[in-house]
Tab-separated table of C-alpha atoms and ligand atoms in Angstrom:
chain	number	residue	atom	x	y	z
A	570	UNK	CA	-49.577	50.306	6.841
A	571	UNK	CA	-51.365	46.941	6.538
A	572	UNK	CA	-49.673	44.034	8.336
A	573	UNK	CA	-47.959	41.494	6.080
A	574	UNK	CA	-49.944	38.292	5.594
A	575	UNK	CA	-46.962	36.382	4.205
A	576	UNK	CA	-43.546	37.486	5.442
A	577	UNK	CA	-41.524	34.302	4.909
A	578	UNK	CA	-39.403	36.023	2.248
A	579	UNK	CA	-38.285	38.755	4.690
A	580	UNK	CA	-37.842	36.199	7.480
A	581	UNK	CA	-35.639	33.926	5.372
A	582	UNK	CA	-33.416	36.863	4.345
A	583	UNK	CA	-32.828	37.513	8.055
A	584	UNK	CA	-32.388	33.776	8.756
A	585	UNK	CA	-35.447	33.680	10.994
A	586	UNK	CA	-37.500	30.424	11.065
A	587	UNK	CA	-40.006	29.837	8.236
A	588	UNK	CA	-42.589	27.103	7.509
A	589	UNK	CA	-41.450	26.491	3.921
A	590	UNK	CA	-38.712	27.993	1.734
A	591	UNK	CA	-39.941	31.237	0.111
A	592	UNK	CA	-39.673	31.583	-3.665
A	593	UNK	CA	-39.819	34.293	-6.331
A	594	UNK	CA	-38.333	34.514	-9.832
A	595	UNK	CA	-36.107	37.201	-11.299
A	596	UNK	CA	-38.033	38.734	-14.248
A	597	UNK	CA	-41.236	37.128	-12.956
A	598	UNK	CA	-43.296	39.816	-14.714
A	599	UNK	CA	-42.335	39.489	-18.354
A	600	UNK	CA	-42.762	38.179	-21.833
A	601	UNK	CA	-43.338	34.485	-20.960
A	602	UNK	CA	-46.777	35.611	-19.648
A	603	UNK	CA	-49.450	36.270	-22.313
A	604	UNK	CA	-51.141	38.787	-19.982
A	605	UNK	CA	-47.847	40.753	-19.834
A	606	UNK	CA	-47.644	40.856	-23.633
A	607	UNK	CA	-51.251	42.102	-23.714
A	608	UNK	CA	-50.515	44.897	-21.206
A	609	UNK	CA	-47.414	45.920	-23.151
A	610	UNK	CA	-49.424	46.114	-26.362
A	611	UNK	CA	-52.027	48.239	-24.560
A	612	UNK	CA	-49.345	50.576	-23.134
A	613	UNK	CA	-47.544	50.820	-26.492
A	614	UNK	CA	-44.070	49.721	-25.467
A	615	UNK	CA	-41.910	48.580	-22.554
A	616	UNK	CA	-40.895	52.044	-21.284
A	617	UNK	CA	-44.536	53.175	-21.259
A	618	UNK	CA	-45.259	50.271	-18.900
A	619	UNK	CA	-42.442	51.441	-16.615
A	620	UNK	CA	-43.379	55.119	-16.707
A	621	UNK	CA	-47.072	54.709	-15.967
A	622	UNK	CA	-47.578	53.652	-12.312
A	623	UNK	CA	-50.963	52.030	-13.042
A	624	UNK	CA	-49.458	49.847	-15.785
A	625	UNK	CA	-46.329	49.099	-13.736
A	626	UNK	CA	-48.600	47.983	-10.900
A	627	UNK	CA	-50.777	45.876	-13.213
A	628	UNK	CA	-47.830	43.882	-14.598
A	629	UNK	CA	-46.114	43.565	-11.183
A	630	UNK	CA	-49.212	41.803	-9.865
A	631	UNK	CA	-49.757	39.494	-12.883
A	632	UNK	CA	-47.418	36.673	-11.780
A	633	UNK	CA	-48.921	36.868	-8.265
A	634	UNK	CA	-52.402	36.241	-9.665
A	635	UNK	CA	-51.130	33.047	-11.298
A	636	UNK	CA	-48.727	31.640	-8.714
A	637	UNK	CA	-48.358	31.540	-4.906
A	638	UNK	CA	-45.146	33.606	-5.036
A	639	UNK	CA	-43.680	34.872	-1.748
A	640	UNK	CA	-42.574	38.299	-3.030
A	641	UNK	CA	-43.443	40.878	-5.664
A	642	UNK	CA	-40.736	42.837	-7.479
A	643	UNK	CA	-41.256	46.373	-8.698
A	644	UNK	CA	-41.750	46.420	-12.461
A	645	UNK	CA	-39.159	48.803	-13.841
A	646	UNK	CA	-35.661	48.591	-15.281
A	647	UNK	CA	-32.127	49.215	-14.031
A	648	UNK	CA	-31.569	51.726	-16.847
A	649	UNK	CA	-33.995	54.320	-15.423
A	650	UNK	CA	-30.971	55.920	-13.676
A	651	UNK	CA	-28.869	56.624	-16.801
A	652	UNK	CA	-32.070	57.808	-18.480
A	653	UNK	CA	-32.632	60.266	-15.604
A	654	UNK	CA	-28.990	61.381	-15.990
A	655	UNK	CA	-29.904	62.565	-19.473
A	656	UNK	CA	-28.744	59.698	-21.705
A	657	UNK	CA	-32.103	59.148	-23.450
A	658	UNK	CA	-32.935	55.443	-23.043
A	659	UNK	CA	-34.910	53.645	-25.740
A	660	UNK	CA	-35.559	50.030	-26.703
A	661	UNK	CA	-35.143	48.816	-30.246
A	662	UNK	CA	-37.377	45.757	-30.776
A	663	UNK	CA	-35.257	42.603	-30.561
A	664	UNK	CA	-32.091	44.661	-29.949
A	665	UNK	CA	-32.313	45.458	-26.253
A	666	UNK	CA	-31.604	48.839	-24.657
A	667	UNK	CA	-29.936	51.778	-26.429
A	668	UNK	CA	-28.933	55.346	-25.443
A	669	UNK	CA	-29.184	58.448	-27.595
A	670	UNK	CA	-26.176	59.914	-25.771
A	671	UNK	CA	-23.197	57.701	-24.921
A	672	UNK	CA	-20.537	58.480	-22.268
A	673	UNK	CA	-17.038	58.491	-23.719
A	674	UNK	CA	-14.943	61.305	-22.198
A	675	UNK	CA	-14.084	62.688	-18.764
A	676	UNK	CA	-16.042	65.821	-19.696
A	677	UNK	CA	-19.130	63.660	-20.371
A	678	UNK	CA	-18.765	62.127	-16.913
A	679	UNK	CA	-18.194	65.480	-15.205
A	680	UNK	CA	-21.354	66.847	-16.802
A	681	UNK	CA	-23.571	64.014	-15.523
A	682	UNK	CA	-26.086	65.186	-12.898
A	683	UNK	CA	-27.005	63.030	-9.871
A	684	UNK	CA	-30.757	62.476	-10.293
A	685	UNK	CA	-33.115	63.391	-7.472
A	686	UNK	CA	-35.342	60.322	-7.019
A	687	UNK	CA	-38.469	62.364	-6.315
A	688	UNK	CA	-38.029	64.943	-9.056
A	689	UNK	CA	-36.369	62.925	-11.792
A	690	UNK	CA	-37.592	59.396	-11.044
A	691	UNK	CA	-40.938	60.242	-9.493
A	692	UNK	CA	-42.686	57.729	-11.756
A	693	UNK	CA	-40.739	54.910	-10.057
A	694	UNK	CA	-41.548	56.225	-6.563
A	695	UNK	CA	-45.240	56.457	-7.565
A	696	UNK	CA	-45.135	52.906	-8.965
A	697	UNK	CA	-43.724	51.635	-5.638
A	698	UNK	CA	-46.418	53.316	-3.546
A	699	UNK	CA	-49.188	52.234	-5.941
A	700	UNK	CA	-47.998	48.604	-5.873
A	701	UNK	CA	-47.720	48.610	-2.058
A	702	UNK	CA	-51.287	49.865	-1.807
A	703	UNK	CA	-52.625	47.278	-4.260
A	704	UNK	CA	-50.649	44.418	-2.683
A	705	UNK	CA	-52.460	45.223	0.543
A	706	UNK	CA	-50.028	43.138	2.616
A	707	UNK	CA	-50.248	39.932	0.531
A	708	UNK	CA	-46.461	39.609	0.157
A	709	UNK	CA	-43.484	41.970	0.522
A	710	UNK	CA	-42.415	44.256	-2.323
A	711	UNK	CA	-38.808	44.186	-3.560
A	712	UNK	CA	-37.205	47.371	-4.905
A	713	UNK	CA	-34.049	47.219	-6.996
A	714	UNK	CA	-31.261	48.970	-8.838
A	715	UNK	CA	-28.338	48.017	-11.040
A	716	UNK	CA	-24.854	48.109	-9.513
A	717	UNK	CA	-22.675	51.081	-10.511
A	718	UNK	CA	-20.425	48.823	-12.611
A	719	UNK	CA	-23.361	47.195	-14.439
A	720	UNK	CA	-25.014	50.572	-15.113
A	721	UNK	CA	-21.696	51.992	-16.331
A	722	UNK	CA	-21.297	49.173	-18.890
A	723	UNK	CA	-24.551	50.224	-20.597
A	724	UNK	CA	-23.749	53.936	-20.300
A	725	UNK	CA	-20.302	53.635	-21.900
A	726	UNK	CA	-21.050	50.863	-24.430
A	727	UNK	CA	-24.308	52.580	-25.450
A	728	UNK	CA	-26.301	49.370	-24.923
A	729	UNK	CA	-25.729	45.657	-24.379
A	730	UNK	CA	-22.228	44.411	-25.143
A	731	UNK	CA	-20.493	41.082	-25.643
A	732	UNK	CA	-16.880	42.123	-25.097
A	733	UNK	CA	-17.144	45.376	-23.037
A	734	UNK	CA	-14.496	46.837	-25.290
A	735	UNK	CA	-15.102	50.535	-24.596
A	736	UNK	CA	-15.605	50.346	-20.855
A	737	UNK	CA	-12.612	48.066	-20.293
A	738	UNK	CA	-10.410	50.384	-22.327
A	739	UNK	CA	-11.649	53.230	-20.107
A	740	UNK	CA	-11.059	51.207	-16.929
A	741	UNK	CA	-7.418	50.437	-17.823
A	742	UNK	CA	-6.540	53.690	-19.683
A	743	UNK	CA	-8.348	56.164	-17.435
A	744	UNK	CA	-8.998	54.577	-14.034
A	745	UNK	CA	-9.632	58.023	-12.460
A	746	UNK	CA	-12.410	58.738	-14.970
A	747	UNK	CA	-13.874	55.289	-14.293
A	748	UNK	CA	-13.857	55.974	-10.546
A	749	UNK	CA	-15.487	59.370	-11.062
A	750	UNK	CA	-18.336	57.736	-13.009
A	751	UNK	CA	-18.749	54.871	-10.532
A	752	UNK	CA	-18.711	57.272	-7.578
A	753	UNK	CA	-21.487	59.357	-9.130
A	754	UNK	CA	-23.481	56.214	-9.826
A	755	UNK	CA	-23.027	54.962	-6.248
A	756	UNK	CA	-24.457	58.273	-5.007
A	757	UNK	CA	-27.356	58.071	-7.484
A	758	UNK	CA	-28.149	54.441	-6.619
A	759	UNK	CA	-28.066	55.100	-2.853
A	760	UNK	CA	-30.562	57.973	-3.183
A	761	UNK	CA	-32.729	55.966	-5.617
A	762	UNK	CA	-32.939	52.880	-3.369
A	763	UNK	CA	-33.583	55.000	-0.279
A	764	UNK	CA	-36.381	56.717	-2.217
A	765	UNK	CA	-37.867	53.320	-3.068
A	766	UNK	CA	-37.613	52.220	0.589
A	767	UNK	CA	-39.365	55.398	1.750
A	768	UNK	CA	-42.047	54.860	-0.893
A	769	UNK	CA	-42.670	51.328	0.415
A	770	UNK	CA	-40.090	48.815	-0.867
A	771	UNK	CA	-39.614	46.229	1.917
A	772	UNK	CA	-36.333	44.707	0.641
A	773	UNK	CA	-33.917	45.812	-2.068
A	774	UNK	CA	-31.745	43.921	-4.520
A	775	UNK	CA	-28.694	45.259	-6.357
A	776	UNK	CA	-28.236	43.564	-9.746
A	777	UNK	CA	-24.549	43.301	-10.636
A	778	UNK	CA	-25.190	41.446	-13.863
A	779	UNK	CA	-21.769	42.151	-15.377
A	780	UNK	CA	-19.473	42.194	-12.320
A	781	UNK	CA	-18.523	38.590	-13.076
A	782	UNK	CA	-16.936	39.731	-16.307
A	783	UNK	CA	-14.119	41.526	-14.440
A	784	UNK	CA	-10.777	40.160	-13.241
A	785	UNK	CA	-10.682	39.373	-9.516
A	786	UNK	CA	-8.668	42.502	-8.787
A	787	UNK	CA	-10.864	44.765	-10.931
A	788	UNK	CA	-14.043	43.278	-9.421
A	789	UNK	CA	-12.950	44.346	-5.939
A	790	UNK	CA	-12.003	47.886	-6.975
A	791	UNK	CA	-14.546	48.724	-9.668
A	792	UNK	CA	-17.640	46.810	-8.614
A	793	UNK	CA	-17.675	45.482	-5.050
A	794	UNK	CA	-16.210	48.644	-3.470
A	795	UNK	CA	-19.092	50.724	-4.863
A	796	UNK	CA	-21.762	48.221	-3.831
A	797	UNK	CA	-20.261	48.316	-0.332
A	798	UNK	CA	-20.512	52.112	-0.358
A	799	UNK	CA	-24.192	51.881	-1.353
A	800	UNK	CA	-25.012	49.279	1.295
A	801	UNK	CA	-23.491	51.483	4.004
A	802	UNK	CA	-25.724	54.393	2.911
A	803	UNK	CA	-29.034	52.535	2.778
A	804	UNK	CA	-31.960	52.913	5.161
A	805	UNK	CA	-31.951	49.523	6.925
A	806	UNK	CA	-35.123	49.853	8.966
A	807	UNK	CA	-38.421	51.410	7.906
A	808	UNK	CA	-41.926	51.325	9.421
A	809	UNK	CA	-40.601	49.279	12.338
A	810	UNK	CA	-39.172	46.493	10.179
A	811	UNK	CA	-35.698	45.611	8.884
A	812	UNK	CA	-35.245	46.235	5.161
A	813	UNK	CA	-32.978	43.407	3.937
A	814	UNK	CA	-30.441	44.040	1.180
A	815	UNK	CA	-29.559	41.385	-1.443
A	816	UNK	CA	-26.414	41.606	-3.587
A	817	UNK	CA	-26.450	39.600	-6.800
A	818	UNK	CA	-23.222	39.403	-8.790
A	819	UNK	CA	-23.799	37.074	-11.732
A	820	UNK	CA	-20.747	34.804	-12.126
A	821	UNK	CA	-19.461	36.023	-8.769
A	822	UNK	CA	-19.192	32.537	-7.233
A	823	UNK	CA	-15.443	32.687	-6.706
A	824	UNK	CA	-15.712	35.904	-4.663
A	825	UNK	CA	-18.515	34.931	-2.265
A	826	UNK	CA	-16.370	35.404	0.863
A	827	UNK	CA	-15.566	39.011	0.008
A	828	UNK	CA	-19.106	39.787	-1.194
A	829	UNK	CA	-20.381	38.425	2.137
A	830	UNK	CA	-18.253	41.086	3.896
A	831	UNK	CA	-19.989	43.959	2.078
A	832	UNK	CA	-22.652	44.402	4.750
A	833	UNK	CA	-25.677	43.005	2.876
A	834	UNK	CA	-28.115	40.527	4.421
A	835	UNK	CA	-28.154	38.080	1.525
A	836	UNK	CA	-26.247	37.075	-1.607
A	837	UNK	CA	-27.871	36.063	-4.880
A	838	UNK	CA	-26.260	33.036	-6.552
A	839	UNK	CA	-26.284	32.103	-10.211
A	840	UNK	CA	-26.559	28.420	-11.110
A	841	UNK	CA	-22.839	27.787	-11.642
A	842	UNK	CA	-22.114	27.421	-7.912
A	843	UNK	CA	-23.322	24.698	-5.586
A	844	UNK	CA	-25.573	26.268	-2.964
A	845	UNK	CA	-24.538	23.814	-0.234
A	846	UNK	CA	-20.904	24.697	-0.758
A	847	UNK	CA	-21.797	28.422	-0.831
A	848	UNK	CA	-23.573	27.984	2.498
A	849	UNK	CA	-20.501	26.351	4.047
A	850	UNK	CA	-18.370	29.235	2.776
A	851	UNK	CA	-20.545	32.209	3.797
A	852	UNK	CA	-23.714	30.931	5.499
A	853	UNK	CA	-22.691	32.193	8.921
A	854	UNK	CA	-22.694	35.768	7.598
A	855	UNK	CA	-25.509	36.025	5.061
A	856	UNK	CA	-28.625	34.332	3.699
A	857	UNK	CA	-28.525	32.910	0.157
A	858	UNK	CA	-30.900	33.393	-2.754
A	859	UNK	CA	-30.999	31.134	-5.800
A	860	UNK	CA	-30.029	29.233	-7.766
A	861	UNK	CA	-31.743	26.992	-10.318
A	862	UNK	CA	-30.549	27.267	-13.924
A	863	UNK	CA	-33.440	29.130	-15.667
A	864	UNK	CA	-33.051	26.704	-18.589
A	865	UNK	CA	-34.350	23.874	-16.362
A	866	UNK	CA	-37.783	25.459	-16.942
A	867	UNK	CA	-37.589	24.247	-20.562
A	868	UNK	CA	-37.676	20.663	-19.241
A	869	UNK	CA	-40.779	18.732	-18.119
A	870	UNK	CA	-42.358	19.335	-14.661
A	871	UNK	CA	-40.889	16.042	-13.298
A	872	UNK	CA	-37.376	17.175	-14.207
A	873	UNK	CA	-38.013	20.638	-12.695
A	874	UNK	CA	-39.175	18.967	-9.483
A	875	UNK	CA	-36.073	16.775	-9.359
A	876	UNK	CA	-33.803	19.801	-9.747
A	877	UNK	CA	-35.688	21.727	-7.025
A	878	UNK	CA	-35.276	18.676	-4.740
A	879	UNK	CA	-31.535	18.542	-5.474
A	880	UNK	CA	-31.015	22.237	-4.641
A	881	UNK	CA	-33.081	22.027	-1.435
A	882	UNK	CA	-31.069	18.984	-0.313
A	883	UNK	CA	-27.816	20.737	-1.130
A	884	UNK	CA	-28.776	23.792	0.968
A	885	UNK	CA	-30.003	21.468	3.739
A	886	UNK	CA	-31.887	22.024	6.970
A	887	UNK	CA	-33.048	25.397	8.291
A	888	UNK	CA	-33.786	28.973	7.240
A	889	UNK	CA	-31.616	31.434	5.313
A	890	UNK	CA	-32.540	30.269	1.802
A	891	UNK	CA	-34.780	32.173	-0.621
A	892	UNK	CA	-35.402	29.981	-3.649
A	893	UNK	CA	-35.007	31.688	-7.028
A	894	UNK	CA	-33.633	31.102	-10.478
A	895	UNK	CA	-29.941	31.804	-11.033
A	896	UNK	CA	-30.917	34.572	-13.484
A	897	UNK	CA	-34.101	35.904	-15.104
A	898	UNK	CA	-36.848	33.660	-16.493
A	899	UNK	CA	-36.706	33.645	-20.307
A	900	UNK	CA	-39.542	34.586	-22.708
A	901	UNK	CA	-39.844	31.075	-24.200
A	902	UNK	CA	-40.745	29.339	-20.909
A	903	UNK	CA	-44.183	27.680	-20.653
A	904	UNK	CA	-46.026	29.458	-17.779
A	905	UNK	CA	-47.214	26.035	-16.535
A	906	UNK	CA	-43.576	25.064	-15.968
A	907	UNK	CA	-43.016	28.161	-13.814
A	908	UNK	CA	-46.067	27.038	-11.807
A	909	UNK	CA	-44.592	23.539	-11.366
A	910	UNK	CA	-41.336	25.118	-10.131
A	911	UNK	CA	-43.033	27.264	-7.472
A	912	UNK	CA	-45.269	24.426	-6.306
A	913	UNK	CA	-42.270	22.084	-6.022
A	914	UNK	CA	-40.362	24.567	-3.826
A	915	UNK	CA	-43.223	24.896	-1.351
A	916	UNK	CA	-44.103	21.186	-1.295
A	917	UNK	CA	-40.606	19.763	-1.100
A	918	UNK	CA	-39.126	22.288	1.330
A	919	UNK	CA	-41.453	21.733	4.318
A	920	UNK	CA	-39.242	18.871	5.549
A	921	UNK	CA	-36.245	21.199	5.813
A	922	UNK	CA	-37.958	23.457	8.354
A	923	UNK	CA	-39.010	22.579	11.895
A	924	UNK	CA	-42.738	23.132	12.606
A	925	UNK	CA	-43.302	25.875	15.198
B	1134	CP3	O1	-37.751	40.927	-12.254
B	1134	CP3	C1	-38.760	41.579	-12.595
B	1134	CP3	O2	-39.826	41.062	-12.930
B	1134	CP3	C2	-38.685	43.092	-12.487
B	1134	CP3	C3	-38.428	43.788	-13.693
B	1134	CP3	C4	-37.037	43.930	-14.262
B	1134	CP3	C5	-36.851	44.216	-15.633
B	1134	CP3	N1	-35.526	44.467	-15.829
B	1134	CP3	C6	-37.919	44.292	-16.631
B	1134	CP3	C7	-37.571	44.151	-18.052
B	1134	CP3	C8	-35.778	43.937	-13.649
B	1134	CP3	C9	-35.399	43.628	-12.217
B	1134	CP3	C10	-34.842	44.284	-14.663
B	1134	CP3	C11	-33.391	44.461	-14.408
B	1134	CP3	C12	-32.466	44.586	-15.541
B	1134	CP3	N2	-32.634	45.294	-16.679
B	1134	CP3	C13	-31.164	44.061	-15.553
B	1134	CP3	C14	-30.503	43.319	-14.432
B	1134	CP3	C15	-31.030	41.950	-14.278
B	1134	CP3	C16	-30.625	40.983	-15.326
B	1134	CP3	O3	-31.513	40.459	-15.986
B	1134	CP3	O4	-29.420	40.753	-15.451
B	1134	CP3	C17	-30.576	44.424	-16.777
B	1134	CP3	C18	-29.191	44.048	-17.253
B	1134	CP3	C19	-31.517	45.224	-17.473
B	1134	CP3	C20	-31.319	45.898	-18.780
B	1134	CP3	C21	-32.275	45.415	-19.779
B	1134	CP3	N3	-33.628	45.675	-19.756
B	1134	CP3	C22	-32.014	44.610	-20.926
B	1134	CP3	C23	-30.647	44.098	-21.308
B	1134	CP3	C24	-33.247	44.400	-21.557
B	1134	CP3	C25	-33.511	43.656	-22.833
B	1134	CP3	C26	-33.412	42.205	-22.514
B	1134	CP3	C27	-34.468	41.374	-23.181
B	1134	CP3	O5	-34.787	40.340	-22.589
B	1134	CP3	O6	-34.944	41.742	-24.273
B	1134	CP3	C28	-34.243	45.024	-20.787
B	1134	CP3	C29	-35.680	45.048	-21.071
B	1134	CP3	C30	-36.593	44.475	-20.035
B	1134	CP3	N4	-36.538	44.775	-18.698
B	1134	CP3	C31	-37.708	43.620	-20.264
B	1134	CP3	C32	-38.332	43.428	-19.020
B	1134	CP3	C33	-39.586	42.652	-18.736
B	1134	CP3	C34	-38.153	43.111	-21.623
B	1134	CP3	C35	-38.833	44.243	-22.309
B	1134	CP3	C36	-39.964	43.803	-23.205
B	1134	CP3	O7	-41.090	43.662	-22.729
B	1134	CP3	O8	-39.694	43.668	-24.398
């Protein structure tokens, strides 16, 4: 394998010294980029981009052609797993994800197969190896999956939900059924992420987008416990290098201490918590990733710069911080503003690191 030319993202996740704070953006390949919209039109639709490794590679690299990002993230979706379990994923324009088959009974859950990453999700494994080859060591490649809880919300609700009515009824009425589903998903996610690592992913992130919607007690039992199980089953070193694991629970700020005990290397933070305070709470255990409000990118470059400066000052001196947005970049953002954000992180962070 080619040696990495820029490894500050991996170094920061392991709290090793860096020259400047590394930065990437959740959803960095996406609709705010005209070149992404052109590729999607060429492929036909979103899932065709995901399922064709050449297209997935093309759109993964697009933001890296524009900006000096410190990491690439596999272009795919968290819902590839339920699709491979036979639920029939499709996207209705403007409506988000939908499933042809929805999970509603214990029998439905019992019938779910655990997908084999190579046989059933081979297109993702091929995308990872294609992207690694094309990156040629420029920056590390991040693999990812949804958390069992977050995947289960889509599988039981049949798509995006505002109130999580069906899955919460299941959680409280039939906790054993809920645990059976989450246990199967934890097994599927572990195999899927290990497949991605073997195919070339150099770090992995678990997106727990909806964990923050649970009560404190339910979060521990129905989300964090399963992420912990996954983390303990992951390959943590590959090709002679540590493979860092990032856990991102959106709206999980009040549980940072317990998330930090899950065995991951880093925690993703949304913008509702102060990163300096988060560092004081858990910084001895884990690195932190985040956490600018993505809506700041609607403001002018000077305001973006000021907010980057505030977050860097709040985190303070030294390594262990990967700069990111607190959630995905939105389609309406001006690409020039994303550029101003990335430039500001690199320029303004040098003073927080000691030159070698
Ligand atoms: O970060 C990246 O650039 C990698 C690609 C990526 C996508 N989805 C591409 C995508 C990643 C990491 C995801 C994860 C994902 N997918 C999550 C967890 C992260 C988060 O944002 O909370 C979730 C909940 C999903 C499920 C999903 N996929 C939804 C709800 C939607 C529709 C949302 C929307 O903005 O319309 C998607 C579609 C999707 N996934 C798009 C992209 C670029 C938009 C599809 C399009 O081109 O129309």
